[in-house]
Short mmCIF file of C-alpha atoms and ligand atoms in Angstrom, two decimals:
data_model
loop_
_atom_site.label_atom_id
_atom_site.label_comp_id
_atom_site.label_asym_id
_atom_site.label_seq_id
_atom_site.Cartn_x
_atom_site.Cartn_y
_atom_site.Cartn_z
CA UNK Q 1 14.63 19.39 14.77
CA UNK Q 2 11.32 20.28 13.20
CA UNK Q 3 8.05 18.30 13.37
CA UNK Q 4 4.27 18.60 13.48
CA UNK Q 5 2.23 15.83 15.10
CA UNK Q 6 -1.01 15.65 17.07
CA UNK Q 7 0.17 15.03 20.63
CA UNK Q 8 3.71 14.23 21.78
CA UNK Q 9 2.45 12.71 25.03
CA UNK Q 10 1.36 9.67 22.97
CA UNK Q 11 5.00 8.82 22.29
CA UNK Q 12 5.37 6.11 24.93
CA UNK Q 13 2.32 4.24 23.67
CA UNK Q 14 3.71 4.55 20.15
CA UNK Q 15 7.09 3.18 21.21
CA UNK Q 16 5.40 0.03 22.57
CA UNK Q 17 3.49 -0.43 19.29
CA UNK Q 18 6.72 -0.09 17.31
CA UNK Q 19 8.37 -2.68 19.57
CA UNK Q 20 5.45 -5.04 18.90
CA UNK Q 21 5.77 -4.62 15.11
CA UNK Q 22 9.55 -4.93 15.23
CA UNK Q 23 9.33 -8.26 17.08
CA UNK Q 24 7.50 -9.62 14.01
CA UNK Q 25 9.80 -8.12 11.36
CA UNK Q 26 12.93 -10.29 11.57
CA UNK Q 27 14.16 -9.62 8.03
CA UNK Q 28 14.19 -5.88 8.54
CA UNK Q 29 15.90 -6.38 11.92
CA UNK Q 30 18.69 -8.37 10.30
CA UNK Q 31 19.13 -5.64 7.70
CA UNK Q 32 19.19 -3.02 10.48
CA UNK Q 33 21.94 -4.94 12.32
CA UNK Q 34 24.08 -5.00 9.16
CA UNK Q 35 23.26 -1.35 8.43
CA UNK Q 36 24.44 -0.42 11.94
CA UNK Q 37 27.84 -1.95 11.22
CA UNK Q 38 28.28 -0.88 7.59
CA UNK Q 39 26.45 2.48 7.55
CA UNK Q 40 25.56 2.36 3.82
CA UNK Q 41 23.33 5.45 4.14
CA UNK Q 42 25.75 7.64 6.11
CA UNK Q 43 25.10 11.31 5.38
CA UNK Q 44 22.04 10.57 3.22
CA UNK Q 45 18.86 12.60 3.78
CA UNK Q 46 15.75 10.53 3.11
CA UNK Q 47 12.24 11.90 2.57
CA UNK Q 48 9.35 9.49 3.09
CA UNK Q 49 5.67 9.83 2.24
CA UNK Q 50 4.31 6.58 3.71
CA UNK Q 51 1.38 5.48 5.86
CA UNK Q 52 2.60 6.38 9.34
CA UNK Q 53 2.14 3.01 11.03
CA UNK Q 54 4.19 0.98 13.51
CA UNK Q 55 5.58 -1.08 10.61
CA UNK Q 56 6.70 2.06 8.75
CA UNK Q 57 8.43 3.13 11.96
CA UNK Q 58 10.53 -0.05 11.83
CA UNK Q 59 11.57 0.84 8.26
CA UNK Q 60 12.45 4.40 9.28
CA UNK Q 61 14.55 3.11 12.19
CA UNK Q 62 16.32 0.71 9.80
CA UNK Q 63 17.19 3.57 7.44
CA UNK Q 64 18.49 5.55 10.43
CA UNK Q 65 20.56 2.55 11.56
CA UNK Q 66 22.22 2.81 8.15
CA UNK Q 67 23.22 6.41 8.92
CA UNK Q 68 20.36 8.28 7.22
CA UNK Q 69 18.50 11.32 8.51
CA UNK Q 70 14.76 10.96 7.83
CA UNK Q 71 11.75 13.25 7.30
CA UNK Q 72 8.33 11.64 7.10
CA UNK Q 73 4.82 12.66 6.07
CA UNK Q 74 1.73 10.46 5.80
CA UNK Q 75 0.60 9.08 2.43
CA UNK Q 76 -3.08 9.43 3.24
CA UNK Q 77 -4.95 12.08 5.28
CA UNK Q 78 -6.64 9.41 7.43
CA UNK Q 79 -4.07 6.62 7.85
CA UNK Q 80 -1.60 8.12 10.35
CA UNK Q 81 -1.38 6.44 13.76
CA UNK Q 82 -0.77 9.44 16.01
CA UNK Q 83 1.03 7.41 18.70
CA UNK Q 84 3.56 6.19 16.16
CA UNK Q 85 4.10 9.68 14.71
CA UNK Q 86 4.91 10.98 18.21
CA UNK Q 87 7.23 8.09 19.05
CA UNK Q 88 9.18 8.74 15.85
CA UNK Q 89 9.65 12.39 16.81
CA UNK Q 90 11.26 11.14 20.06
CA UNK Q 91 13.55 8.97 17.90
CA UNK Q 92 14.78 12.07 16.06
CA UNK Q 93 12.66 11.83 12.90
CA UNK Q 94 11.23 15.01 11.33
CA UNK Q 95 7.58 13.90 11.29
CA UNK Q 96 4.79 15.94 9.71
CA UNK Q 97 1.70 13.78 10.08
CA UNK Q 98 -1.52 13.37 12.02
CA UNK Q 99 -4.80 11.55 11.46
CA UNK Q 100 -7.61 13.63 9.96
CA UNK Q 101 -5.80 16.10 7.73
CA UNK Q 102 -7.45 18.35 5.17
CA UNK Q 103 -6.10 18.04 1.63
CA UNK Q 104 -4.32 21.38 2.12
CA UNK Q 105 -2.61 20.14 5.32
CA UNK Q 106 -1.71 16.86 3.60
CA UNK Q 107 0.19 18.68 0.85
CA UNK Q 108 1.71 21.14 3.34
CA UNK Q 109 3.25 18.15 5.14
CA UNK Q 110 4.59 16.73 1.86
CA UNK Q 111 6.14 20.13 1.16
CA UNK Q 112 7.80 20.15 4.59
CA UNK Q 113 9.46 16.83 3.68
CA UNK Q 114 10.65 18.43 0.43
CA UNK Q 115 11.97 21.50 2.35
CA UNK Q 116 14.19 19.05 4.26
CA UNK Q 117 16.15 18.51 1.01
CA UNK Q 118 15.94 14.73 0.57
CA UNK Q 119 18.44 12.81 -1.59
CA UNK Q 120 16.31 9.64 -1.67
CA UNK Q 121 12.49 9.52 -1.53
CA UNK Q 122 10.24 6.64 -0.47
CA UNK Q 123 6.70 7.22 -1.72
CA UNK Q 124 3.36 5.39 -1.49
CA UNK Q 125 0.99 6.54 -4.22
CA UNK Q 126 3.45 9.02 -5.84
CA UNK Q 127 2.05 12.23 -4.32
CA UNK Q 128 5.51 13.22 -3.02
CA UNK Q 129 7.21 12.42 -6.33
CA UNK Q 130 4.47 14.17 -8.36
CA UNK Q 131 4.83 17.30 -6.17
CA UNK Q 132 8.60 17.21 -6.73
CA UNK Q 133 7.98 17.08 -10.50
CA UNK Q 134 5.54 19.99 -10.51
CA UNK Q 135 5.97 22.78 -7.93
CA UNK Q 136 9.33 21.67 -6.45
CA UNK Q 137 11.50 20.87 -9.47
CA UNK Q 138 14.55 22.67 -8.03
CA UNK Q 139 14.70 20.09 -5.18
CA UNK Q 140 13.93 17.19 -7.57
CA UNK Q 141 17.10 17.82 -9.55
CA UNK Q 142 19.19 16.91 -6.48
CA UNK Q 143 17.50 13.55 -5.84
CA UNK Q 144 19.45 10.34 -6.47
CA UNK Q 145 16.49 7.95 -6.65
CA UNK Q 146 12.84 7.44 -5.67
CA UNK Q 147 11.09 4.26 -4.52
CA UNK Q 148 7.40 3.51 -5.00
CA UNK Q 149 5.46 1.24 -2.67
CA UNK Q 150 2.11 0.70 -4.39
CA UNK Q 151 0.48 -0.25 -7.72
CA UNK Q 152 -1.27 3.09 -8.17
CA UNK Q 153 2.01 4.98 -7.64
CA UNK Q 154 3.82 2.76 -10.16
CA UNK Q 155 1.05 3.38 -12.73
CA UNK Q 156 1.46 7.16 -12.28
CA UNK Q 157 5.26 6.97 -12.47
CA UNK Q 158 5.17 4.82 -15.62
CA UNK Q 159 2.94 7.50 -17.19
CA UNK Q 160 5.63 10.07 -16.28
CA UNK Q 161 8.31 7.82 -17.79
CA UNK Q 162 6.28 7.51 -21.03
CA UNK Q 163 5.97 11.29 -21.22
CA UNK Q 164 9.73 11.60 -20.66
CA UNK Q 165 9.32 13.91 -17.66
CA UNK Q 166 11.11 11.93 -14.92
CA UNK Q 167 13.81 14.05 -13.27
CA UNK Q 168 15.33 11.16 -11.30
CA UNK Q 169 15.27 7.34 -11.48
CA UNK Q 170 12.57 5.31 -9.74
CA UNK Q 171 12.61 1.77 -8.40
CA UNK Q 172 9.15 0.16 -8.45
CA UNK Q 173 9.35 -1.63 -5.10
CA UNK Q 174 5.69 -2.65 -5.51
CA UNK Q 175 6.59 -4.83 -8.47
CA UNK Q 176 9.15 -7.00 -6.65
CA UNK Q 177 7.87 -10.57 -6.46
CA UNK Q 178 8.74 -10.70 -2.78
CA UNK Q 179 6.49 -7.65 -2.25
CA UNK Q 180 3.45 -7.86 -4.51
CA UNK Q 181 2.70 -11.56 -4.15
CA UNK Q 182 2.57 -11.26 -0.38
CA UNK Q 183 1.79 -7.66 0.62
CA UNK Q 184 -0.89 -6.99 -2.01
CA UNK Q 185 -2.41 -10.47 -1.77
CA UNK Q 186 -2.12 -11.73 1.81
CA UNK Q 187 -1.63 -8.34 3.48
CA UNK Q 188 -4.51 -6.56 1.74
CA UNK Q 189 -6.61 -9.73 1.84
CA UNK Q 190 -6.47 -10.09 5.61
CA UNK Q 191 -6.37 -6.43 6.61
CA UNK Q 192 -9.26 -5.38 4.36
CA UNK Q 193 -11.51 -7.97 5.95
CA UNK Q 194 -10.14 -6.88 9.36
CA UNK Q 195 -11.03 -3.24 8.59
CA UNK Q 196 -14.57 -4.10 7.53
CA UNK Q 197 -15.16 -6.26 10.60
CA UNK Q 198 -13.67 -3.72 13.03
CA UNK Q 199 -15.80 -0.94 11.52
CA UNK Q 200 -19.08 -2.86 11.34
CA UNK Q 201 -18.82 -6.06 13.42
CA UNK Q 202 -20.86 -7.72 10.66
CA UNK Q 203 -21.00 -11.47 10.10
CA UNK Q 204 -19.48 -12.45 6.77
CA UNK Q 205 -20.74 -16.04 6.74
CA UNK Q 206 -23.61 -16.40 4.32
CA UNK Q 207 -23.37 -12.80 3.08
CA UNK Q 208 -22.72 -11.85 -0.52
CA UNK Q 209 -19.44 -9.97 -0.90
CA UNK Q 210 -18.73 -8.26 -4.23
CA UNK Q 211 -15.04 -7.73 -4.96
CA UNK Q 212 -14.30 -5.24 -7.76
CA UNK Q 213 -10.90 -5.95 -9.30
CA UNK Q 214 -9.25 -9.37 -9.31
CA UNK Q 215 -5.63 -8.23 -9.30
CA UNK Q 216 -3.17 -8.99 -6.52
CA UNK Q 217 -5.26 -7.25 -3.88
CA UNK Q 218 -8.64 -8.45 -5.17
CA UNK Q 219 -7.47 -12.08 -5.24
CA UNK Q 220 -6.45 -11.84 -1.60
CA UNK Q 221 -9.67 -10.12 -0.53
CA UNK Q 222 -11.86 -12.64 -2.39
CA UNK Q 223 -9.90 -15.56 -0.93
CA UNK Q 224 -10.18 -14.30 2.65
CA UNK Q 225 -13.86 -13.32 2.32
CA UNK Q 226 -14.61 -16.83 1.05
CA UNK Q 227 -12.61 -18.22 3.96
CA UNK Q 228 -15.01 -16.42 6.32
CA UNK Q 229 -17.96 -18.10 4.64
CA UNK Q 230 -19.08 -15.33 2.30
CA UNK Q 231 -20.49 -15.94 -1.18
CA UNK Q 232 -18.04 -14.00 -3.31
CA UNK Q 233 -18.82 -12.32 -6.64
CA UNK Q 234 -15.97 -10.87 -8.69
CA UNK Q 235 -16.33 -7.86 -11.01
CA UNK Q 236 -13.58 -7.38 -13.62
CA UNK Q 237 -12.82 -5.60 -16.88
CA UNK Q 238 -9.84 -7.78 -17.90
CA UNK Q 239 -11.03 -11.00 -19.60
CA UNK Q 240 -8.03 -13.03 -18.38
CA UNK Q 241 -8.48 -11.98 -14.75
CA UNK Q 242 -12.22 -12.59 -15.07
CA UNK Q 243 -11.54 -16.09 -16.39
CA UNK Q 244 -9.10 -16.73 -13.57
CA UNK Q 245 -11.79 -15.72 -11.07
CA UNK Q 246 -14.30 -18.07 -12.73
CA UNK Q 247 -11.81 -20.95 -12.54
CA UNK Q 248 -10.98 -20.07 -8.94
CA UNK Q 249 -14.65 -20.84 -8.31
CA UNK Q 250 -16.20 -17.36 -8.01
CA UNK Q 251 -19.26 -15.99 -9.75
CA UNK Q 252 -18.28 -13.27 -12.21
CA UNK Q 253 -20.74 -10.71 -13.54
CA UNK Q 254 -21.06 -7.00 -14.40
CA UNK Q 255 -21.47 -4.63 -11.49
CA UNK Q 256 -25.00 -3.68 -12.63
CA UNK Q 257 -26.03 -7.28 -11.84
CA UNK Q 258 -23.89 -7.72 -8.73
CA UNK Q 259 -25.19 -4.41 -7.34
CA UNK Q 260 -28.66 -5.92 -6.88
CA UNK Q 261 -27.51 -8.88 -4.79
CA UNK Q 262 -24.41 -7.76 -2.88
CA UNK Q 263 -24.38 -7.13 0.88
CA UNK Q 264 -20.82 -5.81 1.03
CA UNK Q 265 -18.94 -4.17 -1.87
CA UNK Q 266 -15.15 -3.87 -1.85
CA UNK Q 267 -13.16 -2.05 -4.52
CA UNK Q 268 -9.47 -2.79 -5.20
CA UNK Q 269 -8.89 -1.71 -8.78
CA UNK Q 270 -6.66 1.39 -8.76
CA UNK Q 271 -9.28 2.81 -11.16
CA UNK Q 272 -11.74 5.67 -10.74
CA UNK Q 273 -15.58 5.80 -10.49
CA UNK Q 274 -15.91 2.02 -10.27
CA UNK Q 275 -19.05 2.16 -8.09
CA UNK Q 276 -21.26 4.96 -9.42
CA UNK Q 277 -24.79 6.31 -9.06
CA UNK Q 278 -26.28 3.77 -11.48
CA UNK Q 279 -24.93 0.94 -9.27
CA UNK Q 280 -25.79 2.58 -5.93
CA UNK Q 281 -29.39 3.04 -7.05
CA UNK Q 282 -29.69 -0.72 -7.56
CA UNK Q 283 -28.25 -1.72 -4.16
CA UNK Q 284 -30.18 -3.38 -1.33
CA UNK Q 285 -31.11 -1.48 1.80
CA UNK Q 286 -28.18 -1.73 4.24
CA UNK Q 287 -25.47 -2.44 1.66
CA UNK Q 288 -21.95 -1.68 2.88
CA UNK Q 289 -19.35 0.00 0.66
CA UNK Q 290 -15.61 -0.22 1.33
CA UNK Q 291 -12.55 0.64 -0.72
CA UNK Q 292 -9.09 -0.88 -0.47
CA UNK Q 293 -7.60 0.76 -3.56
CA UNK Q 294 -5.09 3.57 -3.05
CA UNK Q 295 -7.25 6.66 -3.66
CA UNK Q 296 -10.77 7.51 -2.51
CA UNK Q 297 -12.06 7.68 -6.09
CA UNK Q 298 -13.14 4.07 -6.61
CA UNK Q 299 -16.49 4.51 -4.83
CA UNK Q 300 -17.64 7.77 -6.37
CA UNK Q 301 -18.68 9.73 -3.29
CA UNK Q 302 -20.09 12.78 -5.14
CA UNK Q 303 -22.70 10.40 -6.65
CA UNK Q 304 -23.50 8.99 -3.21
CA UNK Q 305 -23.94 12.53 -1.87
CA UNK Q 306 -26.12 13.45 -4.86
CA UNK Q 307 -28.61 10.58 -4.48
CA UNK Q 308 -28.86 10.93 -0.67
CA UNK Q 309 -31.18 13.15 1.31
CA UNK Q 310 -29.18 12.85 4.53
CA UNK Q 311 -25.92 11.57 5.96
CA UNK Q 312 -24.86 10.80 9.53
CA UNK Q 313 -22.03 9.01 11.30
CA UNK Q 314 -23.48 5.93 13.01
CA UNK Q 315 -20.16 4.58 14.31
CA UNK Q 316 -16.57 5.71 13.98
CA UNK Q 317 -15.64 4.87 10.37
CA UNK Q 318 -19.26 4.23 9.29
CA UNK Q 319 -21.27 6.91 7.46
CA UNK Q 320 -24.94 6.20 6.80
CA UNK Q 321 -26.38 7.69 3.61
CA UNK Q 322 -30.20 7.75 3.35
CA UNK Q 323 -31.54 7.67 -0.20
CA UNK Q 324 -34.73 9.40 -1.35
CA UNK Q 325 -36.78 6.18 -1.10
CA UNK Q 326 -35.56 5.57 2.47
CA UNK Q 327 -32.93 2.92 1.65
CA UNK Q 328 -29.67 3.27 3.54
CA UNK Q 329 -26.14 2.67 2.22
CA UNK Q 330 -23.12 2.57 4.54
CA UNK Q 331 -19.73 3.94 3.48
CA UNK Q 332 -16.69 2.84 5.49
CA UNK Q 333 -13.67 5.05 6.24
CA UNK Q 334 -14.88 7.86 3.95
CA UNK Q 335 -14.05 5.65 0.97
CA UNK Q 336 -10.34 5.69 1.81
CA UNK Q 337 -8.19 2.56 2.27
CA UNK Q 338 -10.42 0.59 4.63
CA UNK Q 339 -7.59 -1.54 6.02
CA UNK Q 340 -5.59 1.50 7.15
CA UNK Q 341 -8.41 3.82 8.16
CA UNK Q 342 -10.58 1.28 10.01
CA UNK Q 343 -7.84 -1.12 11.17
CA UNK Q 344 -4.05 -1.27 11.54
CA UNK Q 345 -3.10 -1.85 7.89
CA UNK Q 346 -1.03 -4.80 6.80
CA UNK Q 347 0.36 -7.19 9.42
CA UNK Q 348 4.04 -6.69 10.31
CA UNK Q 349 5.06 -10.11 8.94
CA UNK Q 350 4.13 -8.98 5.45
CA UNK Q 351 5.48 -5.42 5.75
CA UNK Q 352 8.73 -7.08 6.82
CA UNK Q 353 9.20 -8.13 3.19
CA UNK Q 354 7.88 -4.96 1.54
CA UNK Q 355 10.04 -2.71 3.69
CA UNK Q 356 13.09 -5.00 3.46
CA UNK Q 357 12.84 -4.31 -0.29
CA UNK Q 358 12.60 -0.56 0.42
CA UNK Q 359 15.67 -0.59 2.70
CA UNK Q 360 17.81 -2.73 0.36
CA UNK Q 361 16.75 -0.64 -2.66
CA UNK Q 362 17.89 2.52 -0.83
CA UNK Q 363 21.31 0.92 -0.29
CA UNK Q 364 21.40 -0.28 -3.92
CA UNK Q 365 20.53 3.20 -5.27
CA UNK Q 366 23.29 4.88 -3.26
CA UNK Q 367 25.85 2.31 -4.46
CA UNK Q 368 24.71 2.54 -8.10
CA UNK Q 369 23.80 6.22 -8.25
CA UNK Q 370 25.74 6.94 -11.48
CA UNK Q 371 24.41 3.89 -13.32
CA UNK Q 372 20.67 4.41 -12.81
CA UNK Q 373 18.87 5.99 -15.78
CA UNK Q 374 15.86 8.28 -15.33
CA UNK Q 375 13.40 5.42 -15.81
CA UNK Q 376 11.12 3.23 -13.72
CA UNK Q 377 13.33 0.28 -12.79
CA UNK Q 378 12.37 -3.14 -11.49
CA UNK Q 379 13.75 -4.11 -8.10
CA UNK Q 380 17.07 -5.85 -8.89
CA UNK Q 381 16.75 -9.65 -8.75
CA UNK Q 382 19.55 -9.81 -6.17
CA UNK Q 383 17.42 -7.69 -3.78
CA UNK Q 384 14.15 -9.53 -4.52
CA UNK Q 385 15.74 -12.94 -3.95
CA UNK Q 386 17.66 -11.81 -0.86
CA UNK Q 387 14.38 -10.73 0.75
CA UNK Q 388 12.68 -14.06 -0.04
CA UNK Q 389 15.71 -16.05 1.17
CA UNK Q 390 15.98 -14.09 4.40
CA UNK Q 391 12.24 -14.46 5.04
CA UNK Q 392 12.45 -18.24 4.58
CA UNK Q 393 15.52 -18.37 6.81
CA UNK Q 394 13.82 -16.44 9.61
CA UNK Q 395 10.81 -18.77 9.28
CA UNK Q 396 13.08 -21.82 9.59
CA UNK Q 397 12.09 -23.08 6.11
CA UNK Q 398 14.76 -24.77 3.97
CA UNK Q 399 14.51 -25.33 0.21
CA UNK Q 400 16.32 -27.39 -2.43
CA UNK Q 401 19.13 -26.25 -4.74
CA UNK Q 402 19.51 -27.08 -8.42
CA UNK Q 403 22.28 -29.58 -9.17
CA UNK Q 404 24.92 -28.53 -11.71
CA UNK Q 405 23.36 -30.97 -14.23
CA UNK Q 406 19.89 -29.47 -13.69
CA UNK Q 407 21.25 -25.95 -14.13
CA UNK Q 408 22.81 -26.93 -17.47
CA UNK Q 409 19.64 -28.75 -18.55
CA UNK Q 410 17.50 -25.68 -17.85
CA UNK Q 411 19.93 -23.44 -19.77
CA UNK Q 412 20.16 -25.64 -22.86
CA UNK Q 413 17.92 -26.00 -25.94
CA UNK Q 414 19.70 -29.14 -27.19
CA UNK Q 415 18.12 -31.67 -24.86
CA UNK Q 416 14.60 -32.86 -25.74
CA UNK Q 417 12.95 -36.18 -26.39
N1 NAD T 501 -5.15 -1.31 0.84
C1 NAD T 501 -3.84 -1.48 0.77
O1 NAD T 501 -3.13 -1.52 1.77
C2 NAD T 501 -3.21 -1.67 -0.58
C3 NAD T 501 -2.08 -2.49 -0.71
C4 NAD T 501 -1.54 -2.68 -1.98
C5 NAD T 501 -2.13 -2.05 -3.08
N2 NAD T 501 -3.21 -1.22 -2.89
C6 NAD T 501 -3.88 -0.53 -4.00
O2 NAD T 501 -4.93 -1.38 -4.47
C7 NAD T 501 -5.19 -1.13 -5.85
C8 NAD T 501 -5.07 -2.44 -6.64
O3 NAD T 501 -3.74 -2.93 -6.56
P1 NAD T 501 -3.33 -4.34 -7.21
O4 NAD T 501 -1.90 -4.54 -6.87
O5 NAD T 501 -4.34 -5.38 -6.89
O6 NAD T 501 -3.45 -3.95 -8.78
P2 NAD T 501 -3.62 -4.94 -10.02
O7 NAD T 501 -3.24 -4.16 -11.22
O8 NAD T 501 -2.94 -6.24 -9.74
O9 NAD T 501 -5.21 -5.23 -10.04
C9 NAD T 501 -6.20 -4.31 -10.35
C10 NAD T 501 -7.34 -5.07 -11.03
O10 NAD T 501 -8.48 -4.22 -11.15
C11 NAD T 501 -9.07 -4.43 -12.43
N3 NAD T 501 -9.84 -3.23 -12.78
C12 NAD T 501 -9.38 -2.03 -13.18
N4 NAD T 501 -10.39 -1.19 -13.39
C13 NAD T 501 -11.53 -1.87 -13.09
C14 NAD T 501 -12.91 -1.50 -13.11
N5 NAD T 501 -13.31 -0.30 -13.48
N6 NAD T 501 -13.80 -2.45 -12.72
C15 NAD T 501 -13.40 -3.71 -12.34
N7 NAD T 501 -12.11 -4.08 -12.33
C16 NAD T 501 -11.18 -3.17 -12.70
C17 NAD T 501 -7.87 -4.67 -13.35
O11 NAD T 501 -8.27 -5.35 -14.53
C18 NAD T 501 -6.97 -5.52 -12.46
O12 NAD T 501 -7.21 -6.90 -12.61
C19 NAD T 501 -4.17 -0.06 -6.25
O13 NAD T 501 -4.76 1.21 -6.10
C20 NAD T 501 -3.07 -0.25 -5.23
O14 NAD T 501 -2.27 0.90 -5.12
C21 NAD T 501 -3.78 -1.05 -1.67
#
């Protein structure tokens, strides 16, 4: 077996962390129990490019319970938990991941996963799938299906679909209702605030927090920041989302205005160069900048470097930039996903649903391999609803059922007043 991780002696610590996550992921555990009996992934090689966290480990173990052999690289140079990577090696996974990779090392690890010859690929951000469609097309032609975990990855893959370049079908796991409404909103909401607090230990009550992007992640971040007593300002480019933020009770304004009054800035847009030089130059002394969007391009770091005369690390995860006039701005986690770099990422309860979708989509793709076109597909309703039902069941929550009469009423156009 081949692998490359930081330190194998961390494996025992990692195993305990995985146990902890697993104890809070009942849906995935139920799927794993069924997979153990039915082996729907027997003989399937799976390549994953995912944040190497304890929750991801529970997904990987579920895929293995189904009979798969798995190779794994990290989906961000800074998000790998080294203990977990080592524990997974002990479990027989081909892991190529450690925290603090250079860009070259990051892509080397992705290429090692491709060398493994995967038949299914689980991606987060589409770097693995994009590499397969550029330098590694010979391997891509043998892939049954790919699965994408995040909004930014789905945006990239839909661009590939529009250009007609997809070599294999994709299922947009991110877009499942039982994923996006919970993972992106409650998961990112809580863990982003967690990352900022762990990195800075700052009080949020009474501070002005500027949230850029009021999509699924932004809504969650704004909601949780307000819950901690912050005054929240939302910055948007979409008039409908902006209106929603206004009616949710937030102040909405352009970033050039918000820049002057914010204490903490959080980006979650999936866009590039959202916070630029012209905004940074307006910020108050001591302003904190954090990003929760997928790539480290939302806070434009080259601009921050350009307007600064010096930079130093004041705490792990906190870089202090001193501007020419002496003002200081603080960048968290090098502008990468603050919840994964400065904290533990999403809580297991929420990853339970996201990764249940991943596991069930893998099974679905193997069963329907000949029917799937080379397009970006939605998660099948049967999978989406199964995940929601199982989650409710494991939480002990019961819901109502439509009566036959109600079902007919909802399907008919003939009944009105
Ligand atoms: N940190 C995490 O763990 C985590 C989890 C899920 C998603 N993500 C990432 O977070 C990002 C957002 O995901 P989402 O699901 O909320 O997407 P979304 O499409 O629901 O929301 C993005 C919002 O940003 C707005 N926006 C775009 N460009 C903007 C700009 N220049 N200024 C202000 N607003 C702008 C859009 O109008 C939209 O409302 C993506 O990169 C996604 O991959 C991160």
